[in-house]
């Protein structure tokens, strides 16, 4: 009788252990699906490669290379002195197509460099930090009168607009976001007031006057799609998540088999 009792107690102990393993597997899987940060990329960050994978930033890539700003960005990201990180506002090819014909060709190398640097902010910004930042926001571009700045406004949880004074662009999808680098798509090329005038703005697409209250824009279906974050590291994270999921499912299946065999004894 005592031996039977001990046998039953031992069997129940194994059952409890197996159920505990199953519960741990399920809780780990659930926790893994709640906005876990993407793993840090291996190797040095490559802005050109991030933009190339976005497939619609060829004009901006060409300007980055022609002006050698890519080298400056790489140097800043590799420097221990740049603790604030960088944020790149990348105009799409459609944004460059929206400029008046010949706009870029009329610019000398220095002006093109300043245009590119105007789209780089010397700080790592998330959508949340954009909404709480104080204007004006510094850029990497500068002239005789100091650093050129932009103004940032928020029209909602995921809507952020950036104004140069001549143009206002809306942040679209996130091409990459992991400290120290954030790269966001923008639907307009931000023209510097120091280099351009109202006549350079095509079809009256200039930014609203500073005194006017920014109006909340109703995003089109394309813009709405662009607002969904698309972190460059998603492909790597997806592969890691798939491997982890398979391991967890295998563990759960093993635990369930142990429980079933014990119950049938």
XYZ file of N, CA and C in Angstrom:
795
model
N 0.828 -1.211 0.000
C 0.000 0.000 0.000
C 0.864 1.264 0.000
N 1.907 1.207 0.838
C 2.815 2.364 0.917
C 3.550 2.540 -0.400
N 3.989 1.385 -0.998
C 4.700 1.483 -2.267
C 3.805 2.062 -3.353
N 2.534 1.624 -3.360
C 1.594 2.164 -4.339
C 1.404 3.658 -4.167
N 1.314 4.095 -2.928
C 1.147 5.529 -2.649
C 2.356 6.315 -3.143
N 3.566 5.761 -2.875
C 4.775 6.462 -3.320
C 4.838 6.522 -4.850
N 4.435 5.408 -5.486
C 4.440 5.387 -6.945
C 3.497 6.440 -7.519
N 2.288 6.514 -6.940
C 1.320 7.512 -7.410
C 1.836 8.927 -7.168
N 2.477 9.149 -6.009
C 3.009 10.482 -5.698
C 4.107 10.867 -6.679
N 4.986 9.896 -6.989
C 6.067 10.178 -7.936
C 5.511 10.507 -9.310
N 4.479 9.716 -9.723
C 3.889 9.969 -11.035
C 3.246 11.354 -11.106
N 2.552 11.735 -10.048
C 1.937 13.059 -10.016
C 2.985 14.163 -10.030
N 4.123 13.908 -9.393
C 5.200 14.902 -9.402
C 5.695 15.139 -10.818
N 5.846 14.038 -11.604
C 6.275 14.190 -12.991
C 5.240 14.940 -13.822
N 3.959 14.657 -13.536
C 2.891 15.348 -14.252
C 2.948 16.847 -13.976
N 3.099 17.206 -12.689
C 3.169 18.619 -12.319
C 4.359 19.287 -12.977
N 5.531 18.589 -13.010
C 6.717 19.137 -13.641
C 6.493 19.371 -15.125
N 5.875 18.405 -15.780
C 5.619 18.544 -17.218
C 4.673 19.696 -17.502
N 3.636 19.838 -16.682
C 2.703 20.955 -16.869
C 3.389 22.283 -16.635
N 4.295 22.331 -15.669
C 5.024 23.569 -15.401
C 5.883 23.961 -16.592
N 6.520 22.951 -17.229
C 7.323 23.230 -18.419
C 6.455 23.789 -19.535
N 5.274 23.180 -19.733
C 4.356 23.670 -20.768
C 3.933 25.099 -20.496
N 3.614 25.412 -19.225
C 3.202 26.771 -18.873
C 4.317 27.766 -19.123
N 5.559 27.367 -18.802
C 6.698 28.260 -19.025
C 6.898 28.540 -20.502
N 6.714 27.483 -21.331
C 6.857 27.655 -22.775
C 5.824 28.628 -23.317
N 4.564 28.452 -22.891
C 3.489 29.331 -23.374
C 3.720 30.763 -22.941
N 4.105 30.986 -21.676
C 4.316 32.346 -21.182
C 5.483 33.008 -21.878
N 6.542 32.233 -22.180
C 7.684 32.801 -22.896
C 7.294 33.206 -24.297
N 6.498 32.348 -24.964
C 6.063 32.671 -26.312
C 5.198 33.919 -26.326
N 4.305 34.042 -25.334
C 3.438 35.224 -25.270
C 4.252 36.473 -25.043
N 5.236 36.380 -24.152
C 6.057 37.560 -23.877
C 6.857 37.966 -25.094
N 7.265 36.982 -25.910
C 8.064 37.302 -27.084
C 7.301 38.065 -28.122
N 5.954 38.048 -28.091
C 5.179 38.734 -29.108
C 4.804 40.145 -28.750
N 5.273 40.669 -27.599
C 4.874 42.000 -27.167
C 5.985 42.989 -27.436
N 6.018 43.520 -28.643
C 6.904 44.612 -28.995
C 8.322 44.414 -28.492
N 8.876 43.247 -28.662
C 10.262 43.029 -28.272
C 11.176 43.809 -29.206
N 12.205 44.478 -28.666
C 13.083 45.255 -29.530
C 13.836 44.371 -30.493
N 14.083 44.885 -31.698
C 14.809 44.116 -32.695
C 16.249 43.950 -32.251
N 16.872 42.818 -32.560
C 18.265 42.627 -32.172
C 19.179 43.590 -32.896
N 20.263 43.976 -32.244
C 21.212 44.901 -32.852
C 21.858 44.240 -34.063
N 22.019 44.989 -35.177
C 22.604 44.399 -36.368
C 24.068 44.069 -36.144
N 24.542 43.022 -36.810
C 25.951 42.681 -36.716
C 26.736 43.491 -37.727
N 27.937 43.927 -37.332
C 28.767 44.710 -38.222
C 28.390 46.178 -38.199
N 29.173 47.022 -38.897
C 28.909 48.462 -38.913
C 27.622 48.798 -39.657
N 26.966 49.867 -39.243
C 25.748 50.303 -39.913
C 26.083 50.866 -41.283
N 25.253 50.562 -42.265
C 25.470 50.998 -43.638
C 24.217 51.708 -44.127
N 24.242 53.044 -44.142
C 23.069 53.828 -44.538
C 22.666 53.534 -45.970
N 23.641 53.436 -46.863
C 23.336 53.176 -48.274
C 22.599 51.862 -48.445
N 23.043 50.832 -47.722
C 22.409 49.523 -47.830
C 20.983 49.553 -47.284
N 20.776 50.293 -46.202
C 19.434 50.431 -45.626
C 18.494 51.064 -46.644
N 18.967 52.121 -47.310
C 18.146 52.816 -48.300
C 17.930 51.947 -49.541
N 18.950 51.211 -49.938
C 18.818 50.365 -51.123
C 17.749 49.295 -50.927
N 17.680 48.755 -49.731
C 16.658 47.744 -49.452
C 15.262 48.356 -49.443
N 15.179 49.681 -49.253
C 13.885 50.363 -49.308
C 13.343 50.487 -50.719
N 14.208 50.335 -51.731
C 13.880 50.229 -53.168
C 13.378 51.515 -53.819
N 13.124 52.576 -53.080
C 12.587 53.782 -53.725
C 13.331 55.045 -53.293
N 14.654 54.897 -53.100
C 15.451 56.029 -52.615
C 16.721 56.194 -53.455
N 16.627 55.896 -54.749
C 17.802 55.943 -55.621
C 18.376 57.345 -55.778
N 17.517 58.343 -55.889
C 17.990 59.718 -56.051
C 18.732 60.182 -54.802
N 18.211 59.835 -53.640
C 18.857 60.235 -52.390
C 20.182 59.486 -52.217
N 20.227 58.221 -52.591
C 21.466 57.445 -52.526
C 22.526 58.073 -53.420
N 22.122 58.475 -54.620
C 23.065 59.096 -55.560
C 23.628 60.401 -54.988
N 22.768 61.194 -54.362
C 23.237 62.442 -53.753
C 24.176 62.170 -52.574
N 23.849 61.174 -51.781
C 24.705 60.827 -50.646
C 26.112 60.453 -51.125
N 26.183 59.699 -52.213
C 27.483 59.277 -52.732
C 28.219 60.441 -53.396
N 27.519 61.216 -54.223
C 28.158 62.330 -54.939
C 28.720 63.368 -53.980
N 28.030 63.594 -52.883
C 28.465 64.607 -51.917
C 29.376 64.031 -50.832
N 29.553 62.703 -50.851
C 30.385 61.991 -49.864
C 29.855 62.137 -48.442
N 28.571 62.392 -48.324
C 27.956 62.485 -46.997
C 27.880 61.105 -46.352
N 27.838 60.060 -47.166
C 27.820 58.706 -46.596
C 29.046 58.470 -45.722
N 30.195 59.001 -46.139
C 31.419 58.858 -45.344
C 31.305 59.607 -44.023
N 30.674 60.792 -44.069
C 30.481 61.566 -42.844
C 29.561 60.828 -41.872
N 28.496 60.244 -42.425
C 27.549 59.513 -41.579
C 28.232 58.318 -40.934
N 29.007 57.560 -41.732
C 29.709 56.400 -41.200
C 30.683 56.801 -40.104
N 31.373 57.934 -40.311
C 32.325 58.415 -39.312
C 31.627 58.796 -38.016
N 30.471 59.453 -38.136
C 29.731 59.872 -36.947
C 29.174 58.674 -36.181
N 28.724 57.665 -36.914
C 28.155 56.487 -36.252
C 29.228 55.651 -35.566
N 30.443 55.679 -36.114
C 31.528 54.893 -35.529
C 32.265 55.635 -34.424
N 31.973 56.928 -34.273
C 32.685 57.730 -33.285
C 32.077 57.581 -31.901
N 32.920 57.388 -30.906
C 32.451 57.287 -29.527
C 31.985 58.639 -28.991
N 32.395 59.701 -29.683
C 32.022 61.037 -29.219
C 30.592 61.405 -29.584
N 29.986 60.663 -30.523
C 28.625 60.956 -30.955
C 27.642 60.108 -30.158
N 27.398 60.516 -28.926
C 26.518 59.739 -28.050
C 25.044 59.949 -28.364
N 24.711 61.003 -29.118
C 23.302 61.321 -29.388
C 22.723 60.536 -30.555
N 23.563 59.946 -31.387
C 23.068 59.210 -32.529
C 22.698 60.124 -33.694
N 22.062 59.547 -34.713
C 21.669 60.290 -35.913
C 20.272 59.854 -36.356
N 19.566 60.796 -37.001
C 18.288 60.496 -37.640
C 18.341 61.004 -39.070
N 18.029 60.135 -40.022
C 18.057 60.491 -41.437
C 16.633 60.547 -41.965
N 16.285 61.666 -42.611
C 14.984 61.827 -43.265
C 15.207 61.608 -44.755
N 14.771 60.473 -45.259
C 15.087 60.068 -46.623
C 13.933 60.342 -47.579
N 14.078 61.338 -48.470
C 13.029 61.590 -49.465
C 12.960 60.451 -50.478
N 11.760 60.098 -50.862
C 11.565 59.052 -51.860
C 11.903 59.585 -53.249
N 12.012 58.674 -54.208
C 12.227 59.091 -55.597
C 11.068 59.955 -56.081
N 9.855 59.641 -55.620
C 8.691 60.449 -55.996
C 8.815 61.861 -55.441
N 9.421 62.002 -54.263
C 9.617 63.333 -53.677
C 10.573 64.155 -54.540
N 11.663 63.538 -55.015
C 12.595 64.258 -55.880
C 11.950 64.578 -57.226
N 11.091 63.689 -57.713
C 10.390 63.947 -58.971
C 9.443 65.124 -58.837
N 9.049 65.450 -57.607
C 8.149 66.565 -57.375
C 8.828 67.923 -57.406
N 10.166 67.943 -57.464
C 10.886 69.214 -57.564
C 10.742 69.787 -58.975
N 10.926 71.082 -59.098
C 10.908 71.690 -60.433
C 12.037 71.109 -61.272
N 11.811 70.885 -62.560
C 12.843 70.298 -63.428
C 14.142 71.094 -63.378
N 15.255 70.386 -63.265
C 16.564 71.030 -63.266
C 17.014 71.577 -61.926
N 16.209 71.361 -60.864
C 16.553 71.936 -59.557
C 17.917 71.451 -59.081
N 18.147 70.153 -59.107
C 19.414 69.607 -58.621
C 20.573 69.953 -59.544
N 20.327 69.997 -60.850
C 21.395 70.288 -61.810
C 21.906 71.714 -61.670
N 21.065 72.623 -61.188
C 21.486 74.017 -61.029
C 22.295 74.233 -59.747
N 22.363 73.226 -58.899
C 23.074 73.354 -57.626
C 24.522 72.908 -57.771
N 25.437 73.665 -57.165
C 26.827 73.229 -57.166
C 27.027 72.161 -56.091
N 28.238 71.621 -56.014
C 28.516 70.520 -55.098
C 28.279 70.911 -53.642
N 28.638 72.147 -53.279
C 28.456 72.598 -51.894
C 26.979 72.695 -51.540
N 26.181 73.207 -52.465
C 24.748 73.345 -52.217
C 24.086 71.970 -52.105
N 24.494 71.041 -52.963
C 23.939 69.687 -52.878
C 24.294 69.023 -51.554
N 25.525 69.260 -51.096
C 25.944 68.706 -49.812
C 25.092 69.256 -48.675
N 24.834 70.572 -48.703
C 24.015 71.179 -47.662
C 22.575 70.655 -47.711
N 22.080 70.400 -48.919
C 20.725 69.859 -49.055
C 20.630 68.480 -48.399
N 21.631 67.642 -48.629
C 21.632 66.307 -48.036
C 21.765 66.396 -46.520
N 22.696 67.216 -46.044
C 22.921 67.351 -44.600
C 21.701 67.941 -43.891
N 20.882 68.683 -44.637
C 19.666 69.254 -44.081
C 18.655 68.166 -43.716
N 18.833 66.988 -44.312
C 17.939 65.863 -44.045
C 18.510 64.911 -42.989
N 19.561 65.337 -42.299
C 20.177 64.516 -41.254
C 20.173 65.300 -39.946
N 19.609 64.713 -38.918
C 19.517 65.348 -37.608
C 20.547 64.719 -36.671
N 21.295 65.528 -35.940
C 22.364 65.000 -35.086
C 21.861 64.425 -33.767
N 20.794 63.634 -33.849
C 20.249 62.999 -32.658
C 19.364 61.842 -33.099
N 19.324 60.790 -32.287
C 18.469 59.640 -32.566
C 17.056 59.942 -32.072
N 16.086 59.964 -33.023
C 14.692 60.262 -32.689
C 13.804 59.062 -33.002
N 12.923 58.747 -32.078
C 11.829 57.823 -32.330
C 10.581 58.650 -32.610
N 9.482 57.995 -32.993
C 8.238 58.735 -33.194
C 7.813 59.428 -31.901
N 8.011 58.760 -30.779
C 7.616 59.333 -29.489
C 8.455 60.554 -29.153
N 9.768 60.456 -29.337
C 10.626 61.597 -29.000
C 10.413 62.758 -29.963
N 10.018 62.465 -31.219
C 9.673 63.544 -32.147
C 8.488 64.348 -31.613
N 7.534 63.652 -31.017
C 6.325 64.313 -30.536
C 6.579 65.187 -29.316
N 7.667 64.951 -28.617
C 7.946 65.708 -27.395
C 9.147 66.633 -27.526
N 9.742 66.696 -28.722
C 10.926 67.526 -28.887
C 10.563 69.007 -28.929
N 11.546 69.856 -28.701
C 11.357 71.303 -28.698
C 11.902 71.899 -29.983
N 11.127 72.751 -30.637
C 11.559 73.426 -31.863
C 12.377 74.673 -31.530
N 13.278 75.069 -32.429
C 13.647 74.392 -33.677
C 14.575 73.213 -33.427
N 14.578 72.277 -34.390
C 15.409 71.076 -34.303
C 16.616 71.250 -35.221
N 17.787 71.026 -34.683
C 19.014 71.218 -35.439
C 19.187 70.129 -36.504
N 19.834 70.522 -37.604
C 20.231 69.573 -38.643
C 21.757 69.574 -38.745
N 22.287 68.744 -39.635
C 23.732 68.706 -39.859
C 24.192 69.795 -40.822
N 23.253 70.499 -41.460
C 23.598 71.557 -42.410
C 23.857 72.863 -41.673
N 24.746 73.673 -42.222
C 25.062 74.967 -41.606
C 25.549 75.941 -42.664
N 25.470 77.222 -42.346
C 25.906 78.265 -43.257
C 26.572 79.399 -42.500
N 26.630 80.556 -43.132
C 27.295 81.705 -42.525
C 26.623 82.155 -41.232
N 25.327 81.913 -41.131
C 24.582 82.380 -39.961
C 24.345 81.275 -38.937
N 25.060 80.173 -39.083
C 24.939 79.117 -38.089
C 24.277 77.854 -38.624
N 23.800 77.035 -37.703
C 23.203 75.749 -38.059
C 21.784 75.947 -38.589
N 21.452 75.238 -39.667
C 20.096 75.293 -40.202
C 19.200 74.356 -39.387
N 17.967 74.770 -39.215
C 17.041 74.017 -38.365
C 15.728 73.729 -39.091
N 14.968 72.802 -38.543
C 13.623 72.485 -39.025
C 12.673 72.549 -37.836
N 11.388 72.574 -38.119
C 10.363 72.536 -37.078
C 9.566 71.235 -37.206
N 9.301 70.621 -36.079
C 8.598 69.342 -36.048
C 7.248 69.523 -35.358
N 6.197 69.027 -35.980
C 4.860 69.070 -35.389
C 4.258 67.666 -35.418
N 3.378 67.406 -34.477
C 2.733 66.105 -34.386
C 1.231 66.269 -34.534
N 0.646 65.457 -35.426
C -0.790 65.530 -35.644
C -1.530 64.320 -35.124
N -0.841 63.481 -34.372
C -1.464 62.262 -33.865
C -0.404 61.316 -33.371
N -0.847 60.132 -32.999
C 0.070 59.161 -32.400
C 1.198 58.775 -33.339
N 0.892 58.611 -34.630
C 1.912 58.189 -35.583
C 2.104 59.189 -36.708
N 1.647 60.417 -36.555
C 1.801 61.412 -37.612
C 2.752 62.491 -37.155
N 3.863 62.615 -37.854
C 4.869 63.628 -37.555
C 5.193 64.369 -38.841
N 5.136 65.690 -38.792
C 5.466 66.530 -39.934
C 6.726 67.331 -39.636
N 7.569 67.493 -40.660
C 8.805 68.254 -40.533
C 8.774 69.378 -41.554
N 9.000 70.610 -41.113
C 8.924 71.776 -41.992
C 10.271 72.490 -42.066
N 10.641 72.859 -43.288
C 11.871 73.621 -43.496
C 11.591 75.117 -43.542
N 10.315 75.481 -43.588
C 9.934 76.870 -43.808
C 9.416 77.065 -45.221
N 9.947 76.276 -46.166
C 9.464 76.288 -47.543
C 8.629 75.047 -47.855
N 9.056 73.931 -47.303
C 8.382 72.662 -47.564
C 8.032 71.983 -46.249
N 6.930 71.244 -46.256
C 6.571 70.431 -45.113
C 6.435 68.987 -45.579
N 7.160 68.100 -44.925
C 7.143 66.680 -45.277
C 6.564 65.871 -44.131
N 5.914 64.766 -44.477
C 5.349 63.882 -43.466
C 6.205 62.627 -43.371
N 6.549 62.246 -42.139
C 7.292 61.020 -41.932
C 6.422 59.835 -42.323
N 7.016 58.946 -43.115
C 6.315 57.740 -43.514
C 6.840 56.541 -42.759
N 7.178 55.493 -43.484
C 7.582 54.264 -42.818
C 8.993 54.365 -42.252
N 9.243 53.573 -41.258
C 10.548 53.511 -40.627
C 11.405 52.504 -41.382
N 12.456 52.982 -42.007
C 13.352 52.105 -42.740
C 14.328 51.401 -41.794
N 14.661 52.083 -40.720
C 15.555 51.488 -39.715
C 15.416 52.303 -38.436
N 15.403 51.633 -37.307
C 15.340 52.347 -36.030
C 15.909 51.481 -34.921
N 17.173 51.702 -34.632
C 17.852 51.043 -33.521
C 19.052 51.914 -33.188
N 19.061 52.426 -31.970
C 20.133 53.343 -31.589
C 21.491 52.775 -32.002
N 22.342 53.601 -32.641
C 22.307 55.060 -32.714
C 21.739 55.639 -34.016
N 21.043 54.846 -34.834
C 20.584 55.341 -36.126
C 19.096 55.094 -36.333
N 18.409 56.138 -36.803
C 17.014 56.017 -37.230
C 16.915 56.578 -38.644
N 16.207 55.866 -39.511
C 16.017 56.306 -40.898
C 14.529 56.256 -41.214
N 13.974 57.415 -41.582
C 12.543 57.510 -41.882
C 12.336 57.985 -43.312
N 11.319 57.469 -43.944
C 10.924 57.934 -45.267
C 10.149 59.245 -45.142
N 10.379 60.183 -46.062
C 9.597 61.420 -46.106
C 9.078 61.625 -47.521
N 7.915 62.244 -47.630
C 7.247 62.357 -48.919
C 7.575 63.641 -49.676
N 8.440 64.486 -49.102
C 8.859 65.725 -49.765
C 10.352 65.930 -49.539
N 10.989 66.636 -50.480
C 12.360 67.077 -50.279
C 12.316 68.399 -49.515
N 12.990 68.455 -48.383
C 12.994 69.659 -47.559
C 13.975 70.671 -48.152
N 13.442 71.746 -48.705
C 14.266 72.777 -49.330
C 14.703 73.803 -48.293
N 15.985 74.141 -48.291
C 16.504 75.132 -47.348
C 16.125 76.541 -47.798
N 15.565 77.349 -46.924
C 15.274 78.736 -47.286
C 16.533 79.505 -47.679
N 17.693 79.098 -47.160
C 18.940 79.796 -47.482
C 19.383 79.533 -48.918
N 18.899 78.459 -49.527
C 19.313 78.098 -50.889
C 18.199 78.214 -51.912
N 16.953 78.187 -51.447
C 15.824 78.192 -52.363
C 14.863 79.319 -52.010
N 14.025 79.663 -52.988
C 12.982 80.650 -52.770
C 11.625 80.046 -53.057
N 10.582 80.843 -52.882
C 9.225 80.356 -53.139
C 9.055 79.898 -54.592
N 9.806 80.508 -55.513
C 9.668 80.156 -56.923
C 10.183 78.752 -57.218
N 10.995 78.205 -56.294
C 11.530 76.862 -56.505
C 10.562 75.771 -56.072
N 9.505 76.159 -55.387
C 8.527 75.185 -54.915
C 7.546 74.890 -56.032
N 7.395 73.616 -56.350
C 6.553 73.212 -57.481
C 5.094 73.104 -57.082
N 4.209 73.658 -57.916
C 2.762 73.494 -57.772
C 2.235 73.955 -56.416
N 2.869 74.974 -55.846
C 2.373 75.526 -54.585
C 2.439 74.563 -53.427
N 3.405 73.644 -53.440
C 3.488 72.633 -52.383
C 4.356 73.095 -51.218
N 4.342 74.401 -50.976
C 5.180 74.911 -49.905
C 4.585 74.606 -48.538
N 5.411 74.767 -47.524
C 4.956 74.541 -46.159
C 3.990 75.636 -45.762
N 3.051 75.389 -44.848
C 2.135 76.427 -44.389
C 2.882 77.533 -43.678
N 2.314 78.715 -43.686
C 2.952 79.854 -43.024
C 3.150 79.560 -41.556
N 4.221 80.148 -40.989
C 4.572 79.866 -39.598
C 3.465 80.267 -38.646
N 2.706 81.307 -38.977
C 1.670 81.795 -38.064
C 0.410 80.949 -38.110
N 0.263 80.158 -39.165
C -0.957 79.371 -39.289
C -0.847 78.105 -38.477
N -1.980 77.602 -38.050
C -2.015 76.378 -37.262
C -1.967 75.185 -38.194
N -1.020 74.278 -37.987
C -0.943 73.112 -38.879
C -2.232 72.308 -38.855
N -2.684 71.949 -40.055
C -3.903 71.161 -40.155
C -3.552 69.687 -40.225
N -4.367 68.886 -39.565
C -4.147 67.445 -39.581
C -4.520 66.895 -40.942
N -3.574 66.195 -41.560
C -3.798 65.678 -42.892
C -4.447 64.316 -42.824
N -5.362 64.065 -43.767
C -5.977 62.740 -43.857
C -5.116 61.914 -44.780
N -4.343 60.976 -44.268
C -3.415 60.222 -45.102
C -4.143 59.372 -46.123
N -3.551 59.310 -47.335
C -4.090 58.434 -48.367
C -3.764 57.001 -47.998
N -4.275 56.064 -48.802
C -4.017 54.668 -48.498
C -2.522 54.371 -48.570
N -1.823 55.028 -49.543
C -0.383 54.810 -49.649
C 0.330 55.368 -48.448
N -0.043 56.592 -48.030
C 0.601 57.211 -46.879
C 0.331 56.424 -45.620
N -0.886 55.896 -45.521
C -1.205 55.110 -44.329
C -0.346 53.867 -44.268
N -0.105 53.263 -45.443
C 0.757 52.092 -45.467
C 2.173 52.446 -45.068
N 2.627 53.642 -45.506
C 3.983 54.068 -45.200
C 4.175 54.314 -43.722
N 3.090 54.614 -42.988
C 3.229 54.947 -41.584
C 3.459 53.719 -40.717
N 3.223 52.541 -41.247
C 3.483 51.331 -40.458
C 4.979 51.135 -40.356
N 5.499 50.941 -39.141
C 6.950 50.772 -39.003
C 7.430 49.565 -39.787
N 8.594 49.751 -40.459
C 9.197 48.659 -41.222
C 10.674 48.643 -40.904
N 11.013 48.265 -39.708
C 12.403 48.296 -39.245
C 13.273 47.460 -40.149
N 14.424 48.005 -40.508
C 15.345 47.309 -41.398
C 15.788 45.973 -40.815
N 15.758 45.880 -39.500
C 16.220 44.638 -38.874
C 15.118 43.599 -38.775
N 13.942 43.862 -39.381
C 12.820 42.937 -39.251
C 13.147 41.560 -39.826
N 13.896 41.542 -40.940
C 14.207 40.257 -41.558
C 15.022 39.391 -40.607
N 16.010 40.013 -39.956
C 16.822 39.261 -38.994
C 15.990 38.828 -37.806
N 15.149 39.749 -37.308
C 14.312 39.430 -36.151
C 13.319 38.328 -36.479
N 12.780 38.361 -37.714
C 11.802 37.342 -38.103
C 12.443 35.968 -38.112
N 13.690 35.895 -38.613
C 14.371 34.605 -38.617
C 14.608 34.092 -37.216
N 15.019 35.005 -36.317
C 15.254 34.594 -34.927
C 13.957 34.154 -34.266
N 12.861 34.883 -34.556
C 11.568 34.537 -33.965
C 11.091 33.171 -34.448
N 11.341 32.875 -35.737
C 10.917 31.585 -36.278
C 11.650 30.434 -35.599
N 12.969 30.602 -35.428
C 13.755 29.559 -34.748
C 13.291 29.365 -33.321
N 13.060 30.501 -32.618
C 12.621 30.412 -31.227
C 11.253 29.743 -31.131
N 10.353 30.085 -32.069
C 9.007 29.513 -32.045
C 9.046 28.004 -32.254
N 9.883 27.553 -33.188
C 9.989 26.111 -33.443
C 10.497 25.382 -32.201
N 11.493 25.971 -31.529
C 12.040 25.335 -30.328
C 10.992 25.258 -29.229
N 10.235 26.340 -29.061
C 9.220 26.368 -28.015
C 8.099 25.374 -28.299
N 7.699 25.281 -29.558
C 6.646 24.328 -29.913
C 7.115 22.886 -29.704
N 8.396 22.632 -30.037
C 8.931 21.288 -29.818
C 8.961 20.952 -28.336
N 9.338 21.938 -27.511
C 9.365 21.716 -26.064
C 7.968 21.448 -25.528
N 6.992 22.207 -26.018
C 5.611 22.012 -25.577
C 5.098 20.632 -25.972
N 5.450 20.197 -27.192
C 5.010 18.878 -27.653
C 5.620 17.766 -26.798
N 6.902 17.934 -26.439
C 7.570 16.938 -25.601
C 6.913 16.843 -24.230
N 6.651 18.038 -23.643
C 6.022 18.069 -22.324
C 4.642 17.431 -22.368
N 3.887 17.709 -23.435
C 2.542 17.135 -23.560
C 2.608 15.620 -23.689
N 3.617 15.120 -24.416
C 3.768 13.671 -24.577
C 4.079 13.002 -23.247
N 4.911 13.676 -22.425
C 5.236 13.129 -21.107
C 3.990 13.039 -20.246
N 3.185 14.106 -20.254
C 1.953 14.124 -19.462
C 1.028 12.997 -19.902
N 0.869 12.833 -21.225
C -0.051 11.815 -21.740
C 0.417 10.410 -21.367
N 1.734 10.160 -21.490
C 2.236 8.822 -21.171
C 2.077 8.501 -19.694
N 2.277 9.483 -18.829
C 2.151 9.269 -17.398
C 0.692 8.994 -17.001
N -0.199 9.726 -17.641
C -1.612 9.539 -17.325
C -2.121 8.172 -17.760
N -1.503 7.629 -18.819
C -1.942 6.333 -19.335
C -1.311 5.169 -18.586
N -0.330 5.437 -17.711
C 0.325 4.369 -16.967
C -0.657 3.723 -15.986
